[in-house]
Amino acid sequence: MRIGLGYDVHRLVSARPLILGGVRIPFDKGVLGHSDGDVLIHAICDALLGAAGLGDIGEHFPDTDPRWKGFSSVGFLEEISKFLKERRLEINNIDCVVILEKPKLAPHKKEMASVIARALGLLPGQVNIKATTEEGMGFTGRGEGVAAQAITLLKEKS
Ligand code: MG
C-alpha cells in the first residue's frame, strides 16, 4: 500500500467559470488558473503522484507550458492514470474535501465523484467528496479563494 496527500488553492475572481471536480458550478465568481483552475482535481493529482512517488503536478504539467493553458484538468487525471498503470499501481480509494464559503456543493458532489471516477477508471464508490466552509474565517471564509485537500491509497499489483 502507498498513501498520498494533495493540497491546492486557487483565487476566486469575477468573469471566470467555477469548475470543481470537472463539473461547472453556477456561481458569480470562478477560479483563476493557467489550466481550468480545478483546485479539487489538482489536489487529487498531487495525492496520486505523491503516493506513486512521482513528484507533483507542477513537474508533470507546468503552468509555463502552453499545452496546459485552458486545459481541462480531467485530462491530468487521465494522464496520471496511465502513469499508474505503467507502474502497476492501482487506486484503492480517494477521499477529499473542498473548502469554500459559497456556493453549496452538496447538489454537485455526486456528479463530481462520477466524473473523477470515470477519468481514473474507478467505481463512483471509490471516490468520496466532502465540502466544508471555514465559518467566514480566513481567505476561504472571505470568499477570496477555494482550497482542496485529497488523500489516496494505492495498491501495488501482485
Ligand atoms: Mg492548482
PDB file of C-alpha atoms and ligand atoms in Angstrom:
ATOM      1  CA  MET A   1       0.000   0.000   0.000  1.00  0.00           C
ATOM      2  CA  ARG A   2       1.165   3.541  -0.734  1.00  0.00           C
ATOM      3  CA  ILE A   3      -0.512   6.657   0.664  1.00  0.00           C
ATOM      4  CA  GLY A   4      -0.514  10.133  -0.901  1.00  0.00           C
ATOM      5  CA  LEU A   5      -1.607  13.611   0.133  1.00  0.00           C
ATOM      6  CA  GLY A   6      -2.539  16.615  -2.001  1.00  0.00           C
ATOM      7  CA  TYR A   7      -3.414  20.249  -1.314  1.00  0.00           C
ATOM      8  CA  ASP A   8      -4.202  23.130  -3.649  1.00  0.00           C
ATOM      9  CA  VAL A   9      -5.556  26.660  -3.528  1.00  0.00           C
ATOM     10  CA  HIS A  10      -6.821  28.964  -6.258  1.00  0.00           C
ATOM     11  CA  ARG A  11      -8.024  32.532  -6.191  1.00  0.00           C
ATOM     12  CA  LEU A  12     -11.709  33.274  -6.882  1.00  0.00           C
ATOM     13  CA  VAL A  13     -12.316  36.099  -9.347  1.00  0.00           C
ATOM     14  CA  SER A  14     -15.132  37.534 -11.471  1.00  0.00           C
ATOM     15  CA  ALA A  15     -15.675  36.508 -15.081  1.00  0.00           C
ATOM     16  CA  ARG A  16     -14.202  33.020 -14.800  1.00  0.00           C
ATOM     17  CA  PRO A  17     -16.128  29.741 -14.663  1.00  0.00           C
ATOM     18  CA  LEU A  18     -16.141  27.787 -11.405  1.00  0.00           C
ATOM     19  CA  ILE A  19     -15.058  24.259 -12.281  1.00  0.00           C
ATOM     20  CA  LEU A  20     -14.632  21.792  -9.439  1.00  0.00           C
ATOM     21  CA  GLY A  21     -14.165  18.077  -9.874  1.00  0.00           C
ATOM     22  CA  GLY A  22     -14.669  18.518 -13.616  1.00  0.00           C
ATOM     23  CA  VAL A  23     -18.150  19.981 -13.094  1.00  0.00           C
ATOM     24  CA  ARG A  24     -19.098  23.539 -13.972  1.00  0.00           C
ATOM     25  CA  ILE A  25     -20.876  25.038 -10.984  1.00  0.00           C
ATOM     26  CA  PRO A  26     -23.152  28.056 -11.437  1.00  0.00           C
ATOM     27  CA  PHE A  27     -21.698  30.973  -9.427  1.00  0.00           C
ATOM     28  CA  ASP A  28     -20.858  34.644  -9.998  1.00  0.00           C
ATOM     29  CA  LYS A  29     -17.139  34.008  -9.455  1.00  0.00           C
ATOM     30  CA  GLY A  30     -14.738  31.461 -10.818  1.00  0.00           C
ATOM     31  CA  VAL A  31     -11.232  30.186 -10.419  1.00  0.00           C
ATOM     32  CA  LEU A  32      -8.103  31.874 -11.686  1.00  0.00           C
ATOM     33  CA  GLY A  33      -5.637  29.399 -13.110  1.00  0.00           C
ATOM     34  CA  HIS A  34      -3.469  28.514 -16.088  1.00  0.00           C
ATOM     35  CA  SER A  35      -5.482  25.370 -16.783  1.00  0.00           C
ATOM     36  CA  ASP A  36      -9.177  25.448 -15.871  1.00  0.00           C
ATOM     37  CA  GLY A  37      -8.057  26.001 -12.241  1.00  0.00           C
ATOM     38  CA  ASP A  38      -9.848  22.934 -10.930  1.00  0.00           C
ATOM     39  CA  VAL A  39      -8.477  23.009  -7.411  1.00  0.00           C
ATOM     40  CA  LEU A  40     -10.094  19.706  -6.413  1.00  0.00           C
ATOM     41  CA  ILE A  41      -8.631  17.761  -9.316  1.00  0.00           C
ATOM     42  CA  HIS A  42      -5.237  19.397  -8.749  1.00  0.00           C
ATOM     43  CA  ALA A  43      -5.251  18.223  -5.120  1.00  0.00           C
ATOM     44  CA  ILE A  44      -6.223  14.708  -6.249  1.00  0.00           C
ATOM     45  CA  CYS A  45      -3.445  14.731  -8.884  1.00  0.00           C
ATOM     46  CA  ASP A  46      -0.890  15.635  -6.211  1.00  0.00           C
ATOM     47  CA  ALA A  47      -2.191  12.897  -3.899  1.00  0.00           C
ATOM     48  CA  LEU A  48      -1.922  10.296  -6.674  1.00  0.00           C
ATOM     49  CA  LEU A  49       1.509  11.470  -7.813  1.00  0.00           C
ATOM     50  CA  GLY A  50       2.705  11.595  -4.214  1.00  0.00           C
ATOM     51  CA  ALA A  51       1.512   8.078  -3.468  1.00  0.00           C
ATOM     52  CA  ALA A  52       3.278   6.832  -6.608  1.00  0.00           C
ATOM     53  CA  GLY A  53       6.497   8.667  -5.665  1.00  0.00           C
ATOM     54  CA  LEU A  54       6.231  10.745  -8.849  1.00  0.00           C
ATOM     55  CA  GLY A  55       6.674  14.268  -7.519  1.00  0.00           C
ATOM     56  CA  ASP A  56       3.919  16.819  -8.051  1.00  0.00           C
ATOM     57  CA  ILE A  57       1.557  18.265 -10.636  1.00  0.00           C
ATOM     58  CA  GLY A  58       3.827  21.232 -11.364  1.00  0.00           C
ATOM     59  CA  GLU A  59       6.604  18.898 -12.543  1.00  0.00           C
ATOM     60  CA  HIS A  60       4.351  16.987 -14.925  1.00  0.00           C
ATOM     61  CA  PHE A  61       2.059  19.769 -16.149  1.00  0.00           C
ATOM     62  CA  PRO A  62       3.973  23.061 -15.646  1.00  0.00           C
ATOM     63  CA  ASP A  63       1.955  26.273 -15.923  1.00  0.00           C
ATOM     64  CA  THR A  64       4.685  27.665 -18.195  1.00  0.00           C
ATOM     65  CA  ASP A  65       3.736  25.086 -20.860  1.00  0.00           C
ATOM     66  CA  PRO A  66       1.197  26.458 -23.386  1.00  0.00           C
ATOM     67  CA  ARG A  67      -0.171  22.901 -23.875  1.00  0.00           C
ATOM     68  CA  TRP A  68      -1.924  23.159 -20.499  1.00  0.00           C
ATOM     69  CA  LYS A  69      -3.389  26.661 -20.948  1.00  0.00           C
ATOM     70  CA  GLY A  70      -7.161  26.391 -20.507  1.00  0.00           C
ATOM     71  CA  PHE A  71      -6.725  22.599 -20.397  1.00  0.00           C
ATOM     72  CA  SER A  72      -9.443  20.567 -18.698  1.00  0.00           C
ATOM     73  CA  SER A  73      -7.941  19.170 -15.517  1.00  0.00           C
ATOM     74  CA  VAL A  74      -9.871  15.939 -16.072  1.00  0.00           C
ATOM     75  CA  GLY A  75      -7.191  15.287 -18.701  1.00  0.00           C
ATOM     76  CA  PHE A  76      -4.495  15.453 -15.973  1.00  0.00           C
ATOM     77  CA  LEU A  77      -6.272  12.595 -14.193  1.00  0.00           C
ATOM     78  CA  GLU A  78      -6.335  10.556 -17.405  1.00  0.00           C
ATOM     79  CA  GLU A  79      -2.590  11.135 -17.866  1.00  0.00           C
ATOM     80  CA  ILE A  80      -1.819  10.187 -14.275  1.00  0.00           C
ATOM     81  CA  SER A  81      -3.971   7.086 -14.615  1.00  0.00           C
ATOM     82  CA  LYS A  82      -1.603   5.983 -17.428  1.00  0.00           C
ATOM     83  CA  PHE A  83       1.483   6.657 -15.248  1.00  0.00           C
ATOM     84  CA  LEU A  84      -0.012   4.464 -12.512  1.00  0.00           C
ATOM     85  CA  LYS A  85      -0.850   1.627 -14.890  1.00  0.00           C
ATOM     86  CA  GLU A  86       2.695   1.662 -16.289  1.00  0.00           C
ATOM     87  CA  ARG A  87       3.967   1.225 -12.735  1.00  0.00           C
ATOM     88  CA  ARG A  88       1.405  -1.479 -11.905  1.00  0.00           C
ATOM     89  CA  LEU A  89      -0.225   0.704  -9.266  1.00  0.00           C
ATOM     90  CA  GLU A  90      -3.937   0.506  -8.617  1.00  0.00           C
ATOM     91  CA  ILE A  91      -6.051   3.092  -6.803  1.00  0.00           C
ATOM     92  CA  ASN A  92      -7.843   1.708  -3.768  1.00  0.00           C
ATOM     93  CA  ASN A  93      -9.748   4.897  -2.935  1.00  0.00           C
ATOM     94  CA  ILE A  94      -9.607   8.675  -2.908  1.00  0.00           C
ATOM     95  CA  ASP A  95     -11.046  10.919  -0.229  1.00  0.00           C
ATOM     96  CA  CYS A  96     -11.099  14.680  -0.460  1.00  0.00           C
ATOM     97  CA  VAL A  97     -12.500  17.886   0.954  1.00  0.00           C
ATOM     98  CA  VAL A  98     -13.229  21.156  -0.824  1.00  0.00           C
ATOM     99  CA  ILE A  99     -13.058  24.242   1.356  1.00  0.00           C
ATOM    100  CA  LEU A 100     -15.111  27.210   0.214  1.00  0.00           C
ATOM    101  CA  GLU A 101     -17.672  29.547   1.673  1.00  0.00           C
ATOM    102  CA  LYS A 102     -20.104  29.669  -1.266  1.00  0.00           C
ATOM    103  CA  PRO A 103     -21.789  28.159  -3.222  1.00  0.00           C
ATOM    104  CA  LYS A 104     -23.081  24.963  -1.609  1.00  0.00           C
ATOM    105  CA  LEU A 105     -21.528  21.928  -3.274  1.00  0.00           C
ATOM    106  CA  ALA A 106     -23.945  19.288  -1.977  1.00  0.00           C
ATOM    107  CA  PRO A 107     -26.023  19.215  -5.198  1.00  0.00           C
ATOM    108  CA  HIS A 108     -22.868  18.624  -7.287  1.00  0.00           C
ATOM    109  CA  LYS A 109     -20.802  16.185  -5.229  1.00  0.00           C
ATOM    110  CA  LYS A 110     -22.219  13.043  -6.815  1.00  0.00           C
ATOM    111  CA  GLU A 111     -21.535  14.260 -10.337  1.00  0.00           C
ATOM    112  CA  MET A 112     -18.024  15.386  -9.362  1.00  0.00           C
ATOM    113  CA  ALA A 113     -17.257  11.941  -7.919  1.00  0.00           C
ATOM    114  CA  SER A 114     -18.525  10.212 -11.028  1.00  0.00           C
ATOM    115  CA  VAL A 115     -16.503  12.472 -13.389  1.00  0.00           C
ATOM    116  CA  ILE A 116     -13.332  11.835 -11.357  1.00  0.00           C
ATOM    117  CA  ALA A 117     -14.016   8.098 -11.088  1.00  0.00           C
ATOM    118  CA  ARG A 118     -14.620   7.811 -14.839  1.00  0.00           C
ATOM    119  CA  ALA A 119     -11.375   9.645 -15.681  1.00  0.00           C
ATOM    120  CA  LEU A 120      -9.439   7.214 -13.484  1.00  0.00           C
ATOM    121  CA  GLY A 121     -11.340   4.052 -14.417  1.00  0.00           C
ATOM    122  CA  LEU A 122     -12.763   3.687 -10.887  1.00  0.00           C
ATOM    123  CA  LEU A 123     -16.190   2.965  -9.489  1.00  0.00           C
ATOM    124  CA  PRO A 124     -18.000   6.029  -8.079  1.00  0.00           C
ATOM    125  CA  GLY A 125     -17.808   4.450  -4.603  1.00  0.00           C
ATOM    126  CA  GLN A 126     -14.001   4.683  -4.703  1.00  0.00           C
ATOM    127  CA  VAL A 127     -14.110   8.484  -4.792  1.00  0.00           C
ATOM    128  CA  ASN A 128     -15.518  10.380  -1.817  1.00  0.00           C
ATOM    129  CA  ILE A 129     -16.022  14.132  -1.895  1.00  0.00           C
ATOM    130  CA  LYS A 130     -16.738  16.308   1.089  1.00  0.00           C
ATOM    131  CA  ALA A 131     -17.200  20.059   1.321  1.00  0.00           C
ATOM    132  CA  THR A 132     -16.869  22.480   4.199  1.00  0.00           C
ATOM    133  CA  THR A 133     -16.859  26.196   4.847  1.00  0.00           C
ATOM    134  CA  GLU A 134     -14.417  27.799   7.263  1.00  0.00           C
ATOM    135  CA  GLU A 135     -17.172  29.682   9.047  1.00  0.00           C
ATOM    136  CA  GLY A 136     -16.311  33.031   7.493  1.00  0.00           C
ATOM    137  CA  MET A 137     -12.680  32.923   8.660  1.00  0.00           C
ATOM    138  CA  GLY A 138      -9.553  33.212   6.546  1.00  0.00           C
ATOM    139  CA  PHE A 139      -9.245  33.578   2.778  1.00  0.00           C
ATOM    140  CA  THR A 140     -11.820  30.898   2.020  1.00  0.00           C
ATOM    141  CA  GLY A 141     -14.213  32.390   4.540  1.00  0.00           C
ATOM    142  CA  ARG A 142     -13.903  35.812   2.895  1.00  0.00           C
ATOM    143  CA  GLY A 143     -14.603  34.236  -0.490  1.00  0.00           C
ATOM    144  CA  GLU A 144     -11.148  35.156  -1.832  1.00  0.00           C
ATOM    145  CA  GLY A 145     -10.247  31.633  -2.758  1.00  0.00           C
ATOM    146  CA  VAL A 146     -11.075  27.968  -2.751  1.00  0.00           C
ATOM    147  CA  ALA A 147      -8.896  25.205  -1.315  1.00  0.00           C
ATOM    148  CA  ALA A 148      -8.961  21.446  -1.574  1.00  0.00           C
ATOM    149  CA  GLN A 149      -7.252  18.553   0.177  1.00  0.00           C
ATOM    150  CA  ALA A 150      -7.100  14.980  -1.056  1.00  0.00           C
ATOM    151  CA  ILE A 151      -5.731  11.705   0.184  1.00  0.00           C
ATOM    152  CA  THR A 152      -5.426   8.412  -1.634  1.00  0.00           C
ATOM    153  CA  LEU A 153      -4.323   4.846  -1.117  1.00  0.00           C
ATOM    154  CA  LEU A 154      -2.636   2.926  -3.927  1.00  0.00           C
ATOM    155  CA  LYS A 155      -2.062  -0.813  -4.089  1.00  0.00           C
ATOM    156  CA  GLU A 156       0.885  -2.427  -5.840  1.00  0.00           C
ATOM    157  CA  LYS A 157      -0.468  -5.131  -8.158  1.00  0.00           C
ATOM    158  CA  SER A 158       0.940  -8.520  -7.264  1.00  0.00           C
TER     159      SER A 158
HETATM  160 MG    MG B   1      -3.768  24.275  -8.954  1.00  0.00          MG
END
